[in-house]
PDB file of C-alpha atoms in Angstrom:
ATOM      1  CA  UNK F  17      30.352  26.877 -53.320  1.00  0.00           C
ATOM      2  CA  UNK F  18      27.255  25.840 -55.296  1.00  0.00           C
ATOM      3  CA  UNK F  19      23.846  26.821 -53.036  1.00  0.00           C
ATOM      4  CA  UNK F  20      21.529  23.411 -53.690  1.00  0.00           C
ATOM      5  CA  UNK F  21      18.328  23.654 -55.626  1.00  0.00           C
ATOM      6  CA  UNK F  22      15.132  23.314 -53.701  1.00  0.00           C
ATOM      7  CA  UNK F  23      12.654  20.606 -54.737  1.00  0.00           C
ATOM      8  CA  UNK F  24       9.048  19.988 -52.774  1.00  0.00           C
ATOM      9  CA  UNK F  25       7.322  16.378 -52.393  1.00  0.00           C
ATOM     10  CA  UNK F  26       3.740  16.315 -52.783  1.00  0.00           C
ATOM     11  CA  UNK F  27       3.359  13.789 -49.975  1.00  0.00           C
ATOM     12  CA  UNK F  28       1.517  17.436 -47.755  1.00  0.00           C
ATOM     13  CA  UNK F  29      -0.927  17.725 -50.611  1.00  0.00           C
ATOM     14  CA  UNK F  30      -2.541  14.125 -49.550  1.00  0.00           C
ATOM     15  CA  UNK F  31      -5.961  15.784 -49.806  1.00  0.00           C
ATOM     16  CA  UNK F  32      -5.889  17.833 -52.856  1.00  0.00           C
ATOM     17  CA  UNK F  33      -5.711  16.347 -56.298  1.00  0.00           C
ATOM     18  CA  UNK F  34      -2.461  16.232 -58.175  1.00  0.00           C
ATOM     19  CA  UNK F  35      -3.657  18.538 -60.049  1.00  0.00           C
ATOM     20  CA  UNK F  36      -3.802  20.862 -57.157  1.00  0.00           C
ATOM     21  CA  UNK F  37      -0.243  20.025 -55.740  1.00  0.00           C
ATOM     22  CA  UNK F  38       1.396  20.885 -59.429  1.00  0.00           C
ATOM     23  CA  UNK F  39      -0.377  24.547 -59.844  1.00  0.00           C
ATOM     24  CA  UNK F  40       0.418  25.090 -56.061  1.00  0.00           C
ATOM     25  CA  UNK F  41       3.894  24.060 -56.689  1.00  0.00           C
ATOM     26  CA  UNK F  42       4.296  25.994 -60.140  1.00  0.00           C
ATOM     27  CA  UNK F  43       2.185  29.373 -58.944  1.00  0.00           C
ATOM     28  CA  UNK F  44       4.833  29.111 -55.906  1.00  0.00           C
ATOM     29  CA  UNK F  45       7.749  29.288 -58.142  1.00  0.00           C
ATOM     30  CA  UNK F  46       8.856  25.269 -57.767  1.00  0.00           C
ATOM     31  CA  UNK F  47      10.939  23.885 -60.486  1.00  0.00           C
ATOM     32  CA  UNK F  48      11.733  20.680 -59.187  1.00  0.00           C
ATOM     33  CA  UNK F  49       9.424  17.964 -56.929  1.00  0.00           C
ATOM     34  CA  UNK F  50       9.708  14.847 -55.586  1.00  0.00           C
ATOM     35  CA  UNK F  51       7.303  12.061 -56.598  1.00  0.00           C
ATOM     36  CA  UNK F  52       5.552  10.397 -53.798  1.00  0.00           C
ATOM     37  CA  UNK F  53       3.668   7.769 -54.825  1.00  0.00           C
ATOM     38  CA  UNK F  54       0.704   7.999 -52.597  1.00  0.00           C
ATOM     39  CA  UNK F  55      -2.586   6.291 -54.098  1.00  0.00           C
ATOM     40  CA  UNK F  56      -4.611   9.295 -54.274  1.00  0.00           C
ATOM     41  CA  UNK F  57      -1.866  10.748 -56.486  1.00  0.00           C
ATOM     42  CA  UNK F  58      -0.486   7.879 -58.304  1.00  0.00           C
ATOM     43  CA  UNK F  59      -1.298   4.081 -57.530  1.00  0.00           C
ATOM     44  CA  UNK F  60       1.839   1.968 -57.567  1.00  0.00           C
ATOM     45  CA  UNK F  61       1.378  -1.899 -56.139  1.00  0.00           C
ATOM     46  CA  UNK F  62       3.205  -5.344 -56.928  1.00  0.00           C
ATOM     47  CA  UNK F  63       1.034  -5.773 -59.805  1.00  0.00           C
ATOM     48  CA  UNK F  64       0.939  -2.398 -62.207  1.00  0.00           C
ATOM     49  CA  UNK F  65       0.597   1.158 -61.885  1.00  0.00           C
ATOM     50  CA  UNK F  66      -1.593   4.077 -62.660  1.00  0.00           C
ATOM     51  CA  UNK F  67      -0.623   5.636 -66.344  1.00  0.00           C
ATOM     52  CA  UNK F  68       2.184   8.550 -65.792  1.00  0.00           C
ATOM     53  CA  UNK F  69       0.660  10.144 -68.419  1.00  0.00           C
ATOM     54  CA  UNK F  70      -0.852  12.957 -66.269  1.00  0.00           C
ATOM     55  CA  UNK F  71       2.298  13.406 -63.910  1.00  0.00           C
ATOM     56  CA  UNK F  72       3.929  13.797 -67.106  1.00  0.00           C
ATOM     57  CA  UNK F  73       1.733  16.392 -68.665  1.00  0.00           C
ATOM     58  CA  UNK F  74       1.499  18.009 -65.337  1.00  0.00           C
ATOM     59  CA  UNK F  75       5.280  18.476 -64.989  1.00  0.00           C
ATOM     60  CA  UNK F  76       5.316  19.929 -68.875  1.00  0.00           C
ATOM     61  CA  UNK F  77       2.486  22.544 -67.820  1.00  0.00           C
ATOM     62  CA  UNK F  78       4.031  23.918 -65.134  1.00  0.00           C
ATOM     63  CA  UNK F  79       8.054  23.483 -66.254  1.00  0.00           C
ATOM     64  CA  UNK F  80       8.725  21.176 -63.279  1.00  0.00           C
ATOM     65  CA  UNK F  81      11.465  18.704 -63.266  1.00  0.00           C
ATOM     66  CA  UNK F  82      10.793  15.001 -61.388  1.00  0.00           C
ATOM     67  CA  UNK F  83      14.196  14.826 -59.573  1.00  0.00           C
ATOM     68  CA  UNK F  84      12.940  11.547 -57.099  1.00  0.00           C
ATOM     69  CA  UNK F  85      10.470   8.965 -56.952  1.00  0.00           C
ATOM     70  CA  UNK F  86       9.426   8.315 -53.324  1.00  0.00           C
ATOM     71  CA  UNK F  87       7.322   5.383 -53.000  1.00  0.00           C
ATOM     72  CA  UNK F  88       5.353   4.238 -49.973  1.00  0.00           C
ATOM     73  CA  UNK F  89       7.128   1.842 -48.043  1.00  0.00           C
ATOM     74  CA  UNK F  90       7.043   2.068 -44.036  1.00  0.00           C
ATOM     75  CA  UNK F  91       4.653   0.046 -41.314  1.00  0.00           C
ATOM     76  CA  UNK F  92       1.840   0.389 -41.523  1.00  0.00           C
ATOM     77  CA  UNK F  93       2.071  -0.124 -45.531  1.00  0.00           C
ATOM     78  CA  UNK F  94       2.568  -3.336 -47.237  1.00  0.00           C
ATOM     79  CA  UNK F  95       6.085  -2.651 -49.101  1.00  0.00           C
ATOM     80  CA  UNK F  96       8.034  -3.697 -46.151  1.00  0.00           C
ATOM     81  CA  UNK F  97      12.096  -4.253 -48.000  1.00  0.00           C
ATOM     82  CA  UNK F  98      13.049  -6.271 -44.999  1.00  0.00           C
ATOM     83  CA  UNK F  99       9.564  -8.378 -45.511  1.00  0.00           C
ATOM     84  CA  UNK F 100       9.567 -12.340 -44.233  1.00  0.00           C
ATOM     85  CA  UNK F 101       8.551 -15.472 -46.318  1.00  0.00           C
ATOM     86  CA  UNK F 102       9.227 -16.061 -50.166  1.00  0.00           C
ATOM     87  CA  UNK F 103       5.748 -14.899 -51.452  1.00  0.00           C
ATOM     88  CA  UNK F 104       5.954 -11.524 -49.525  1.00  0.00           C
ATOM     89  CA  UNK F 105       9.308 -10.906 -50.828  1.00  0.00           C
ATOM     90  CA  UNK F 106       8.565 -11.890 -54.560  1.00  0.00           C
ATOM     91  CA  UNK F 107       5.405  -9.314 -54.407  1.00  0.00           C
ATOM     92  CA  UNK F 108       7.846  -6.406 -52.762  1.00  0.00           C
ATOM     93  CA  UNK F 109      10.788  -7.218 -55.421  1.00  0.00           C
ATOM     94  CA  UNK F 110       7.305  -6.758 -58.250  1.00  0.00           C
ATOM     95  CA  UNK F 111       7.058  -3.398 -56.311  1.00  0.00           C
ATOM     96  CA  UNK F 112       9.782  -1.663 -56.676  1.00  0.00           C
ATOM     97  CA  UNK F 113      10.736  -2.894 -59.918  1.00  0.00           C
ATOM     98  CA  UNK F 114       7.257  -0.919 -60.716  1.00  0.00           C
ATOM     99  CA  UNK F 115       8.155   1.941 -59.350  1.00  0.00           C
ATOM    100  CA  UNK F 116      11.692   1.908 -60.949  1.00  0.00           C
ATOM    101  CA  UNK F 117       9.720   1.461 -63.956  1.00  0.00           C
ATOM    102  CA  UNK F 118       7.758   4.561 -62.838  1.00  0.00           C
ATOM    103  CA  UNK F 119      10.895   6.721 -62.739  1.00  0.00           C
ATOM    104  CA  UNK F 120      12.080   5.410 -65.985  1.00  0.00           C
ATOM    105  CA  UNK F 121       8.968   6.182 -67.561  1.00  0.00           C
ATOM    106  CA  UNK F 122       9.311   9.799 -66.716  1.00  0.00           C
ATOM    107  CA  UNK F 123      12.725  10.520 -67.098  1.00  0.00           C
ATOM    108  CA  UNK F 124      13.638  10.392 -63.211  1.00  0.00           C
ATOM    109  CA  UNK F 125      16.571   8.986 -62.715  1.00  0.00           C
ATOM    110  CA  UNK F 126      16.330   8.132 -58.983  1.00  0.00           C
ATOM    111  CA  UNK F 127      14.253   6.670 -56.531  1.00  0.00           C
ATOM    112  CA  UNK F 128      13.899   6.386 -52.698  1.00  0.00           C
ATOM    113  CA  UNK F 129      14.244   3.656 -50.454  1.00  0.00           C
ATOM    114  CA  UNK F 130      14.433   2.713 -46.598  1.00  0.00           C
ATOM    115  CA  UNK F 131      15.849  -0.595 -44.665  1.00  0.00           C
ATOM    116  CA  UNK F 132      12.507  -1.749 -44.250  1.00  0.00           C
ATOM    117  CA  UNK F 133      11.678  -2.793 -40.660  1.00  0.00           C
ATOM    118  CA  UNK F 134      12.098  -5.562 -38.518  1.00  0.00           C
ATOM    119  CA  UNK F 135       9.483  -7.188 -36.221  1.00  0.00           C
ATOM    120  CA  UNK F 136      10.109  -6.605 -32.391  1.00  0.00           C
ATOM    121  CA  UNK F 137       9.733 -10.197 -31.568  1.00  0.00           C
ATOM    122  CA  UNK F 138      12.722 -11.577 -33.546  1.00  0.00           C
ATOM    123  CA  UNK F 139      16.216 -10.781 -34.007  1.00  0.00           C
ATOM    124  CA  UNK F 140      16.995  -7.398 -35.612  1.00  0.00           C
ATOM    125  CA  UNK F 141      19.601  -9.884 -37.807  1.00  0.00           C
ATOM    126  CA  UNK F 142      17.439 -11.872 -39.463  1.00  0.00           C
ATOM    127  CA  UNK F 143      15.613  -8.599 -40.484  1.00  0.00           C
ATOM    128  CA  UNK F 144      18.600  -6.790 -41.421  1.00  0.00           C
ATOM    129  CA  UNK F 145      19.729  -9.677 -43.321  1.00  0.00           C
ATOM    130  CA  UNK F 146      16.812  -9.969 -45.343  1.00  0.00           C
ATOM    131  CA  UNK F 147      16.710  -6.079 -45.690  1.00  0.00           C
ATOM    132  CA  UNK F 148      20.358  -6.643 -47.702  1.00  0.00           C
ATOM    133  CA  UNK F 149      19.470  -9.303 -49.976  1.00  0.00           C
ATOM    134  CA  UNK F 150      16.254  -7.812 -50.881  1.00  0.00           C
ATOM    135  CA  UNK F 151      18.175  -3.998 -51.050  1.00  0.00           C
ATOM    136  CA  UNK F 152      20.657  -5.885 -53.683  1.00  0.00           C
ATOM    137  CA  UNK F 153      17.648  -7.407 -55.916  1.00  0.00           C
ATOM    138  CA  UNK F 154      16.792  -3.478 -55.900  1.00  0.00           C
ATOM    139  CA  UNK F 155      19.700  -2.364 -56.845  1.00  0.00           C
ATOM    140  CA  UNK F 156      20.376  -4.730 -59.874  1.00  0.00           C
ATOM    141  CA  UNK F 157      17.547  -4.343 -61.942  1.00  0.00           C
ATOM    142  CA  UNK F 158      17.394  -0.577 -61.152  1.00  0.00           C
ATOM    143  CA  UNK F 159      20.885  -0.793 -62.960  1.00  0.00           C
ATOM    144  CA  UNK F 160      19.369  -2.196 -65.545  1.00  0.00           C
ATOM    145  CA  UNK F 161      16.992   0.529 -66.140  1.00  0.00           C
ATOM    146  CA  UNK F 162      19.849   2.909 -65.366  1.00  0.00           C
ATOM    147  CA  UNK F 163      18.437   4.549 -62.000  1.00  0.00           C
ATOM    148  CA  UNK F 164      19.867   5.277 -58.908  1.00  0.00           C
ATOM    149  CA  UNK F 165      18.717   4.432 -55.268  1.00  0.00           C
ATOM    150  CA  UNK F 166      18.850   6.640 -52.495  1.00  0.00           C
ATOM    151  CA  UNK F 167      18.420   4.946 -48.932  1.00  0.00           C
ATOM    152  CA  UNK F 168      17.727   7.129 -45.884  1.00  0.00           C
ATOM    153  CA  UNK F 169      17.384   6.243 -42.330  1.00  0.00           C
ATOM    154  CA  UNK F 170      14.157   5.765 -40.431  1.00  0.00           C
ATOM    155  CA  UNK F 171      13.502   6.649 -36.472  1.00  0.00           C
ATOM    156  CA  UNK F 172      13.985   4.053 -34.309  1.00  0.00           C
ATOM    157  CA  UNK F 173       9.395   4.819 -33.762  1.00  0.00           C
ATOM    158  CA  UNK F 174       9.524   3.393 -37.431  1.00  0.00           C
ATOM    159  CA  UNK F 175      12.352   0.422 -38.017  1.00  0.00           C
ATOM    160  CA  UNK F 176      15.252  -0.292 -35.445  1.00  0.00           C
ATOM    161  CA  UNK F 177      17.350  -1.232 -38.483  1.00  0.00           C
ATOM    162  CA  UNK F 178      19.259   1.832 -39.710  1.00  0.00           C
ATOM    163  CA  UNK F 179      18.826   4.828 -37.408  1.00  0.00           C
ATOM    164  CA  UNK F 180      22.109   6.506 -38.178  1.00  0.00           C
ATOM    165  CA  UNK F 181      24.506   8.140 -40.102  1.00  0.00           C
ATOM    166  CA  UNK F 182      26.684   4.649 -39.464  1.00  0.00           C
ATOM    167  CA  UNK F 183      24.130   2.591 -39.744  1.00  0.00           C
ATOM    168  CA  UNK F 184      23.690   4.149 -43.384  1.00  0.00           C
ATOM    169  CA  UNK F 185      27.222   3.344 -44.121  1.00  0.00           C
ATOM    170  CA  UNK F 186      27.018  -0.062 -42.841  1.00  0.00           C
ATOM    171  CA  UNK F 187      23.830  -1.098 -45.054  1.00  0.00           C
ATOM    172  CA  UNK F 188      25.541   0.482 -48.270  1.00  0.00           C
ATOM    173  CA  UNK F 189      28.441  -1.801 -47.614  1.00  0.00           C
ATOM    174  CA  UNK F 190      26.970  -4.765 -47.429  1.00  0.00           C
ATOM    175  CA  UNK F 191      24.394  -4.460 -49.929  1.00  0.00           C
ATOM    176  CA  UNK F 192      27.576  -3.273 -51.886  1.00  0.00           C
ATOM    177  CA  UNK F 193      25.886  -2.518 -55.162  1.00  0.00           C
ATOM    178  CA  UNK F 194      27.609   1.098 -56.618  1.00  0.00           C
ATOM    179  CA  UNK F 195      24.187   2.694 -57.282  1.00  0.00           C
ATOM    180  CA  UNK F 196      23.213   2.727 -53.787  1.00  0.00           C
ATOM    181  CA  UNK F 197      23.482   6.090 -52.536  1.00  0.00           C
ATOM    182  CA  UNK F 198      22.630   7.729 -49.315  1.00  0.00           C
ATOM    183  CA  UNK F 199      20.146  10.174 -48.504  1.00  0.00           C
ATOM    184  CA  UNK F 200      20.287  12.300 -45.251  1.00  0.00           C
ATOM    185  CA  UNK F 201      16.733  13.010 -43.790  1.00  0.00           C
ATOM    186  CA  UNK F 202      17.093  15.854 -41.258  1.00  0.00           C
ATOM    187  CA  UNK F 203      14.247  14.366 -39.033  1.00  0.00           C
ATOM    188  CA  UNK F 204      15.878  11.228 -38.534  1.00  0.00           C
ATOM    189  CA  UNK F 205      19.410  12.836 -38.284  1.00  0.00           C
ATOM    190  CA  UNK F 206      17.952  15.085 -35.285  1.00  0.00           C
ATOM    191  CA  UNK F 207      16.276  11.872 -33.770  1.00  0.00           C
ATOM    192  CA  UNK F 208      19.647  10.360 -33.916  1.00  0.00           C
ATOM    193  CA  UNK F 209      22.050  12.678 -32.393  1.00  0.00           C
ATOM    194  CA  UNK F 210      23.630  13.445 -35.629  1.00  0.00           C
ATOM    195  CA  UNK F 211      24.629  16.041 -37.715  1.00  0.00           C
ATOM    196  CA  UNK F 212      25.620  16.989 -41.698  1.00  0.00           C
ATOM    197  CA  UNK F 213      29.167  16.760 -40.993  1.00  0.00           C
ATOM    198  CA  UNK F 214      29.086  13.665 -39.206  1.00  0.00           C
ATOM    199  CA  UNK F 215      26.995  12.249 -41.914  1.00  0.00           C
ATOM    200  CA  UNK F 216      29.576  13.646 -44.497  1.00  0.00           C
ATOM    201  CA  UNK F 217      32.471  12.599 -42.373  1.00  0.00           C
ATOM    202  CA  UNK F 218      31.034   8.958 -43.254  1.00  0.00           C
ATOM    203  CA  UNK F 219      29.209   8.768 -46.323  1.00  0.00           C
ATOM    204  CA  UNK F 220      31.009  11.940 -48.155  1.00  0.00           C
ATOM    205  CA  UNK F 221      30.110  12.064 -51.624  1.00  0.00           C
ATOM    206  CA  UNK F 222      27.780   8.958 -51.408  1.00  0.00           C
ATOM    207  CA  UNK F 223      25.107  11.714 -50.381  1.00  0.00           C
ATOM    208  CA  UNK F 224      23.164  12.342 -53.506  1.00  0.00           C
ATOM    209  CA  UNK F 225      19.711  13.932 -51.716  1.00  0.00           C
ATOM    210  CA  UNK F 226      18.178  15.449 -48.868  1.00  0.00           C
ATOM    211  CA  UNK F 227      14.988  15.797 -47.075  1.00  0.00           C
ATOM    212  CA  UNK F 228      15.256  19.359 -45.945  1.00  0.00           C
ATOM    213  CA  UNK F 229      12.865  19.613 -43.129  1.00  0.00           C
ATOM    214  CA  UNK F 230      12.546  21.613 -40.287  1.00  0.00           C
ATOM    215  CA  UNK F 231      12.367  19.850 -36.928  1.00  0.00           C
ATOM    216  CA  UNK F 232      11.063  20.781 -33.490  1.00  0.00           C
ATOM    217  CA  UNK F 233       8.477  20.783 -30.303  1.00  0.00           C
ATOM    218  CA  UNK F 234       8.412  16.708 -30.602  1.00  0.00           C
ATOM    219  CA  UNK F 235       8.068  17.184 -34.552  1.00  0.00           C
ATOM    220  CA  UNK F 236      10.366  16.138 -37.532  1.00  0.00           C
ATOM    221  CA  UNK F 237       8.981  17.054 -40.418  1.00  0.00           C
ATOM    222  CA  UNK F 238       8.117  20.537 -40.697  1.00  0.00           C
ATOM    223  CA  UNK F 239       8.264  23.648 -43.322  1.00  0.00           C
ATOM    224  CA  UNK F 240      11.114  25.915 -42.623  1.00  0.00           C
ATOM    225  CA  UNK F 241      10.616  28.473 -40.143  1.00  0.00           C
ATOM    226  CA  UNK F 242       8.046  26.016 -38.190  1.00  0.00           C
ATOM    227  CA  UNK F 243      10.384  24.378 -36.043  1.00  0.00           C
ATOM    228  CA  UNK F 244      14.266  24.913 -34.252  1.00  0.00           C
ATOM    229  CA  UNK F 245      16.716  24.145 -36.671  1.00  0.00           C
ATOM    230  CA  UNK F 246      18.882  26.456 -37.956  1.00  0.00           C
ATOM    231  CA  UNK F 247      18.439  25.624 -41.585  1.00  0.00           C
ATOM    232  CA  UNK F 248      20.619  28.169 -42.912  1.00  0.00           C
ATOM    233  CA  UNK F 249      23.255  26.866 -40.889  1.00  0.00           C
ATOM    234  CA  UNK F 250      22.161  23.528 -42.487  1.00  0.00           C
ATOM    235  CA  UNK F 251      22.249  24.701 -46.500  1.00  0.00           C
ATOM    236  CA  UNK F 252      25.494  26.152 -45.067  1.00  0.00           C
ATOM    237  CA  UNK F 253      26.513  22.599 -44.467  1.00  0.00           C
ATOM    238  CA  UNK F 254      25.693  21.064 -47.139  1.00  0.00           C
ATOM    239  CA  UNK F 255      27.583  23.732 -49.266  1.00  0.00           C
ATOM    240  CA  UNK F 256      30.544  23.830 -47.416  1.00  0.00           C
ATOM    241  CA  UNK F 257      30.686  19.697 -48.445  1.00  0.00           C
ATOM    242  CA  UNK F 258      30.534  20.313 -51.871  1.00  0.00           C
ATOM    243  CA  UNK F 259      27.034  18.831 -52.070  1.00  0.00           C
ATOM    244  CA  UNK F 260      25.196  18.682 -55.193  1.00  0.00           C
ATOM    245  CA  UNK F 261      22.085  16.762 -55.003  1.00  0.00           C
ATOM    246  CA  UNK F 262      18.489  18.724 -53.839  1.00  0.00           C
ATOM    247  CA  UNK F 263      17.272  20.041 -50.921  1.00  0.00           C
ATOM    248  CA  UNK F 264      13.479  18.840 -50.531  1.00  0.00           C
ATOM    249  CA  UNK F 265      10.889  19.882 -48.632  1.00  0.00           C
ATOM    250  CA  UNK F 266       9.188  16.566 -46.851  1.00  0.00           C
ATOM    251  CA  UNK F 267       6.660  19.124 -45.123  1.00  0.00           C
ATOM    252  CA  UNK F 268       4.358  16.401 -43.654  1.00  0.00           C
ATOM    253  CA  UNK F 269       2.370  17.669 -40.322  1.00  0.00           C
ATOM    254  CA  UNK F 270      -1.400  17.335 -39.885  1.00  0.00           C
ATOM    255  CA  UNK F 271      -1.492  20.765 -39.156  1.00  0.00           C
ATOM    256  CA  UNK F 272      -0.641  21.509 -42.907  1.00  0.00           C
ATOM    257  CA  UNK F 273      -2.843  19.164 -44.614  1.00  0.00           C
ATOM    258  CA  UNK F 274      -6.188  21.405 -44.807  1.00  0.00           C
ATOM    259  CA  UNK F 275      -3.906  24.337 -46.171  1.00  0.00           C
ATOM    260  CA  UNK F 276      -0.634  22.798 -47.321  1.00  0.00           C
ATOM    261  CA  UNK F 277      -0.007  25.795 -50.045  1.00  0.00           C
ATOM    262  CA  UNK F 278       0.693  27.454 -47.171  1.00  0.00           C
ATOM    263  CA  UNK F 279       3.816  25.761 -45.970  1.00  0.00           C
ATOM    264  CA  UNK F 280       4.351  25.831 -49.711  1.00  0.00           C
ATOM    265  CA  UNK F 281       5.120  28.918 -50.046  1.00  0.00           C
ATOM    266  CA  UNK F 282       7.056  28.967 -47.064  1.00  0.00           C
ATOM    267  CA  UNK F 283       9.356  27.128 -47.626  1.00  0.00           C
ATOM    268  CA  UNK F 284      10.241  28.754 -50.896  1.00  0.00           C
ATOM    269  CA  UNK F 285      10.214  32.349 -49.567  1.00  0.00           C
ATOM    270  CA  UNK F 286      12.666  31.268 -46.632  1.00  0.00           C
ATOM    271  CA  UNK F 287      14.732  29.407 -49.632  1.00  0.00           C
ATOM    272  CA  UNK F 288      14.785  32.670 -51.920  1.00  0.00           C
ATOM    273  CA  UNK F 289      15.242  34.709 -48.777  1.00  0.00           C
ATOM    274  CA  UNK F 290      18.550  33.281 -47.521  1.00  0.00           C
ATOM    275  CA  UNK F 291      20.005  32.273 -51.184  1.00  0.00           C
ATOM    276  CA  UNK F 292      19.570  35.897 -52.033  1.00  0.00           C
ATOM    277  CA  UNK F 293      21.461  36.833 -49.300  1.00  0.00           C
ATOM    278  CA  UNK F 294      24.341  33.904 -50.075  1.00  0.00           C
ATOM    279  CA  UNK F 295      24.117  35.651 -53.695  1.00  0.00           C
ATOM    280  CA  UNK F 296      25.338  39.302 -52.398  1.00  0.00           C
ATOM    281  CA  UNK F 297      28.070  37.248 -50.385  1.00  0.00           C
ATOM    282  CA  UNK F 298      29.513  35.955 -53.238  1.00  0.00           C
ATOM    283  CA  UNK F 299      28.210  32.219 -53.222  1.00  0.00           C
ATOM    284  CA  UNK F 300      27.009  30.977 -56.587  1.00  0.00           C
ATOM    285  CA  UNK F 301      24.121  30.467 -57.456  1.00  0.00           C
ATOM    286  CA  UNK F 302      23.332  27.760 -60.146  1.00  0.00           C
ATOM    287  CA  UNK F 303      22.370  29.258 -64.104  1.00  0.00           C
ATOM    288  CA  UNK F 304      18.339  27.964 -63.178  1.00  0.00           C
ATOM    289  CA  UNK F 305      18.164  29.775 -59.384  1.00  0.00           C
ATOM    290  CA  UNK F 306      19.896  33.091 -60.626  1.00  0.00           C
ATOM    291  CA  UNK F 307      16.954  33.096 -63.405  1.00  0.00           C
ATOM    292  CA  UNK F 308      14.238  33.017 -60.881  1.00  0.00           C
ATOM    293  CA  UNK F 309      15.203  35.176 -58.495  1.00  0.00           C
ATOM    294  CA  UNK F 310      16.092  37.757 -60.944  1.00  0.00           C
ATOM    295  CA  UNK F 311      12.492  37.280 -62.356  1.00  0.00           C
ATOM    296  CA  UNK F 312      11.061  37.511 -59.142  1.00  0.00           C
ATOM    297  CA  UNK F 313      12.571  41.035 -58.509  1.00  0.00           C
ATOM    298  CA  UNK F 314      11.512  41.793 -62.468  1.00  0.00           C
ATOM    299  CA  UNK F 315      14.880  41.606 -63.753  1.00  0.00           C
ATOM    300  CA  UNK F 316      16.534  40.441 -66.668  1.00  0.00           C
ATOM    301  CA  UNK F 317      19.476  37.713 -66.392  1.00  0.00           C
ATOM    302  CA  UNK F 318      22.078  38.363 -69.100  1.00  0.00           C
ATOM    303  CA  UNK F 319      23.968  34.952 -67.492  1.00  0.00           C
TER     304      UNK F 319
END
């Protein structure tokens, strides 16, 4: 069994400069993130984007690989996929084809996406149906550009469309377009009563990524070690299914935001922590991981 590679999303660093999140990320001992787009970060809307220039020179300086874009997309923000009315849903398709363009501009070759939520005063149908045609316009001209989309589910506080591990399965069906994946977000799976293997047991290798967050005390998105879960148990899991994709760290809490290199570093000493440990069990460990934590302890790899 393979032990997945950790990745961090910027989305905790809201108040520090990109700039900021990148040396925290590299000093840290990161090697893969997850692009948020948030505005102060980079500016993505129906109508252009910010230049990736700096993201790209960023990710050079610091030898971090973009393995996700994440782009903004949840009430209250304007990029609703299950939006009503022609003009709203020719200025989200402009969206996302922007930030697919995004990804393909720096080499990503994935990008994030929800259902999109219904309003509470009409039928969750006509919102789910609108969800799937829009989901399929997605998914074709990402094609195009040769990038995959990951969906995950939302809590039933943010959309009442796809909540679960089989509501997951039932959106990828019907939007039925092969480079829809699923991605399992451990908030929403804890919200929902479910679990990795349940997820697995319905999705299987259609799981390409993971929001690896720890949840507890009324909270679903915290840094390891912050909350109940028993997220060794949980990389466990995702081993044991032969998953390949990355674990990353959605860390977003208030209570990190004036400090978030904190939870940083966290998460990536509880990561090194118990893969060290997998390591003198006998799991592998992939060429990259066995590098770092061999430099860490001021050793040479001969791998």
């Amino acid at each position: 069994m393979v032990v997945p590679e950790l990745s961090l999303m910027n989305i905790n660093h809201r108040y520090y400069s990109i700039e900021t999140f990148f040396k925290a990320a590299g000093e840290a001992g990161y090697r893969n993130i997850e692009l948020w787009t948030g505005s102060m970060h980079l500016y993505v809307d129906c109508h252009e984007h910010d230049s990736v220039d700096k993201i790209r020179d960023l990710a050079a300086q610091y030898g971090i690989k973009i393995v996700c874009v994440c782009p903004e997309q949840n009430n209250p923000k304007p990029w609703n996929v299950a939006v009503r009315g022609e003009a709203g849903q020719k200025r989200i398709f402009s969206y996302f084809k922007n930030v697919i363009d995004v990804a393909v501009e720096l080499g990503v070759p994935q990008i994030l996406v929800t259902s999109g939520w219904a309003y509470l005063d009409e039928p969750a149908e006509d919102a789910w149906a609108r969800s799937v045609a829009m989901l399929r316009s997605v998914c074709d001209y990402a094609d195009t550009r040769g990038i995959r989309v990951a969906l995950e589910a939302l809590q039933p506080s943010e959309s009442v469309l796809v909540n679960t591990a089989q509501d997951v399965a039932r959106i990828l069906e019907a939007v039925d377009r092969p480079n829809l994946k699923a991605c399992i977000d451990f908030g929403a799976m804890e919200v929902a009563g479910d679990t990795i293997d349940g997820y697995f047991e319905v999705l299987g290798d259609k799981i390409v990524h993971t929001h690896f967050v720890d949840v507890g005390g009324g909270t679903t998105h915290l840094a390891w070690g912050d909350g109940e879960r028993d997220m060794r148990a949980d990389l466990e899991a995702l081993m044991r299914h032969g998953y390949t994709g990355y674990v990353s760290a959605e860390t977003c809490d208030g209570r990190y935001y004036q400090d978030p290199s904190k939870a940083t570093t966290q998460v990536i000493e509880m990561y090194r922590r118990v893969t060290a440990e997998m390591h003198n069990r006998g799991f592998m460990l992939n060429h990259k991981t066995i590098q770092k934590l061999m430099g860490d302890l001021g050793l040479k790899s001969k791998i």
